[in-house]
Amino acid sequence: MNKFKQNFMGLGLIKLLIYGFFLLFLIIPLLSVFLVAFTDEPINVFGSLVSWEQMQITIDQLKNATLDNFKAMFTYGSYFRGLINSLKLSLIVSLWVLIICIPIAYGIARTKMPFKRTISALCTVPLVIPTFISAYAFIIMFGRSGWVTYIYEKMGGEGMLIDPYSMTGIAIVQIFFFFPYALWPMVAAFKISDISLEEASRNMGSRGWLTFITVTFPLALPGMLSTLLVIFAVSFSDFGTPIILAPNDLNLIVVDAYREISGFFNWGGAAILTVIMIAVAGVVYWLQNYLLKDKNYDVLSGKPKQVKLNKNKALTIPLTIFSGIVVLIPILAMITVFLQSIATTWGRDPLPSGYTFDHYRTIFTSSLGNIQNSLVLAGGALILSAVIATFVSYFVVRQRSTTLDFMTTIPLIVPGIAFGIALIQTFNTAPLQLTGTALILIIAYSIRRLPYMVRSTVGTMRAIKQDIEEAAVSLGASTLTAATTVVGPLMLPGIAAGSILVFVTVIKETSVSILMAPAEWAPMSLAIFQNVLRAEYYSAAAMSVILVIIVLVLQAIANKLSGGNKSHE
Amino acid sequence: MGSVLIEQLRKDFSGLTVLQDINLDIKEGEFFALLGPSGCGKTTTMRCIAGFETPTSGTIKIGDKNVANLAPNERNCGMVFQSYALFPHMNVFDNVAYSLNIKELKKSNFFKKAGVYTRMLNSKIVKYPQHIERKVMDILEYVELTEHAKKLTSELSGGQQQRVALARALVMEPEVLLMDEPLSNLDLKLRHTMRNTIRRIQQDLKITTIFVTHDQEEAMSMADRIAVMKDGKILQVGTPTDLYSNPNTPFIADFVGTSNILSGKVVGSEKGETIVQIGNQQIKSSAQTDKKDVQVIIRPENINVLNGAPDNFGNSFEGTIHLATYLGSIVRYDVRVGEHQLLIDTTYESGDSIKKNGSTIRLGVSPERVLLI
């Protein structure tokens, strides 16, 4: 066998390993959770492969499979209520986000509203904050002893302005912290819709607002529908807000699934909820692709033309005020968390009664472990996903491996809690008992964030022409040497930017952490969650501030890296 | 330096044959051009030699060695890519030193290997040994880039980048130098300079060079021999003058230079000359043929305008000037002869008058200049 083939064998082996990794930790868990929905008890997939006895048991389990869980799901019960409530919540949130975003997006894309730059910058703030922290911030604002409630009562109101522990509370948190996901695509849609069509409409005598309703808005509609679906999916999969805010009598599918598995060890129940969650998320994802493919996007793909910005003060000033209020709420929430973290005590008053750094001191003495855990777990996930993503992008770009391309998009669709449940069930028993180890946690984080990493590395890989690699080989380098001395260094900026993104999202990660992290590996997010549950709000606040600061700093570095990368090209 | 021998090379891409019956015998030290329109398979042929494509069948020998089982990095073919493919994260010196580093890497023990690896990633940390330093500087001096050694390749002009690519390929002392459309990214003026540079270097080093181009002028002016390719096959191999004066197909007659190509029928022969009927005209050719239907090929510069001079060319016709184009040293006339259209080139010297459109002229062609295919 010649050397060229040997090198190919080397790469082929890596490809096989990557397939094995996805099969083991993504495909089999998802399939197995699907089977458990029928068998009602965990099946030991890997055990069946190594032991004949276990195989027999599994076969018996499959023989005794029932549709009971499916029946339970769809006869009117708590599961079904959970699904309906979750769908309702996601629909409400996505519609409100759309309504809120239309004026802001129009303001940013098409007008010269005052403070446009400041507002655009502040609109990114909610993206940085994990939802369980925003949910918790709402409690200390709107809760019984929150400052909003205080002001409300002073103004003559009774009780709470909004009960944070309710469907409304959850919806409001999600609306104000998810709207940026919809805002930027909508700004883009408004920017590139064809101005000449609007001018034609005006030319035919239509007034400004009529033009907006009859021309501008319908043209931006397909884009809006697709962003509506994005918000729907984000809201449906969100675990952080409902787990903090959902009252016991409110069934939501993500919370139900979590309680079934971590409270009652009801494998079958958790499995059916997981299957339903994945199905809903899958349908939403499919709809979104369908919309993007089949709608007429001529307008949106047209070249952006010079937009005449609306300067009418009667329009721009109300727009600024509206946008200001929308961005103010998340910022107030963060300020509240910060104040709580440095408060001695904060009762039913507009401001804390005194200030101290004690809570930070406590954290750095007693909870340093959580910070360490977060950093170690995120670091592990970073390394694992960087290695996998680098090879995956090589196979996707150079060998056009569509299977791998598809596999790395699956984690985008599967909600975190669903993926966590699938992994717990699959790796619950010997021979591959990984549940409760740091390893499975790191693997779960990596797979969940791999799509972002792959997007980043595929981008850089595409930018490296095949010629450059071939040049190295023609100069005598083996494919491996060419990869390490030429392709590797050129991919480094992309890998670095993607790595930081993975690191940041792992630190922010809620669902997998809360579901899977063992006590000795509790990361910051789990610690904050437990503190909130124990009503230890001050240390939760201090930990949240530290988490947000870590995220902000890393995000800034990532932006700089990816920005620097672009200017380099 | 090596010769290159290709026998019965064939390449299929997913059921589609892109190369077939490729036979080439390229001699040591020869400057050989693969010429043809885009998609003719010339680049694929070169990539088969370099080892980037695996032939479906056939053999390739470099020197006396069959390279079928050699990886591209073992073939010692220096390659200059169309895009130059310089390493953008390395400076000029590091780019040129790349193959020398690789050679060190193969010979050294583990610790030295680690050192060379580090140097390839960052040459500031581990210094180059003297012999590499000297070799790289020598070749950089040879291509006149000494003062640019420490620059990043993106800071260089197109012509300078081209010379870096050339230096990088030459420094490894390849058996064969392969160049894929190396001049196509340069502007016209630079292209002419680079032609001379490449030709000079090739003759200096007597290095076997295979050069892919779609530009017949480039091939004609640089190569010792040319293979003209079309649709995955070689149509003709020969010296530039061969191809020009004896094209074996109408395609080559047209692709290599300009030709008047007319279809005709052989109607007889007379004193060793073949008589061909073209429409209602007859023309004599000294070429011999067994075919009945032939293509008659006459180069524009081989048709003479008889300004009242005696007609001793053997063939003469009357034509009307349709269009006259002044091209500097020559004037090209588009002339109607009967229902046919002919291009005629006449040398132009200052003071000559250009004939008016619509004027009638007499033309003469000697039978030796009339080719039959």
Coordinates of C-alpha atoms in Angstrom, one line a residue, chain B residues 47 63 73 113 120 159 180 199 210 228 251 288 297 309:
Chain B
R47 CA -2.8 16.9 -12.1
G63 CA 12.6 9.6 -15.3
N73 CA 4.5 14.4 -2.0
K113 CA 11.9 17.1 14.1
M120 CA 7.4 25.8 10.2
G159 CA 4.3 39.5 -10.6
D180 CA -0.9 25.6 -14.4
R199 CA 11.8 31.0 -20.5
I210 CA 5.2 21.3 -18.5
V228 CA -3.0 20.6 -28.6
F251 CA -9.6 23.0 -35.2
Q288 CA -1.7 15.1 -51.7
I297 CA -6.8 25.8 -45.2
A309 CA 1.9 42.5 -60.6

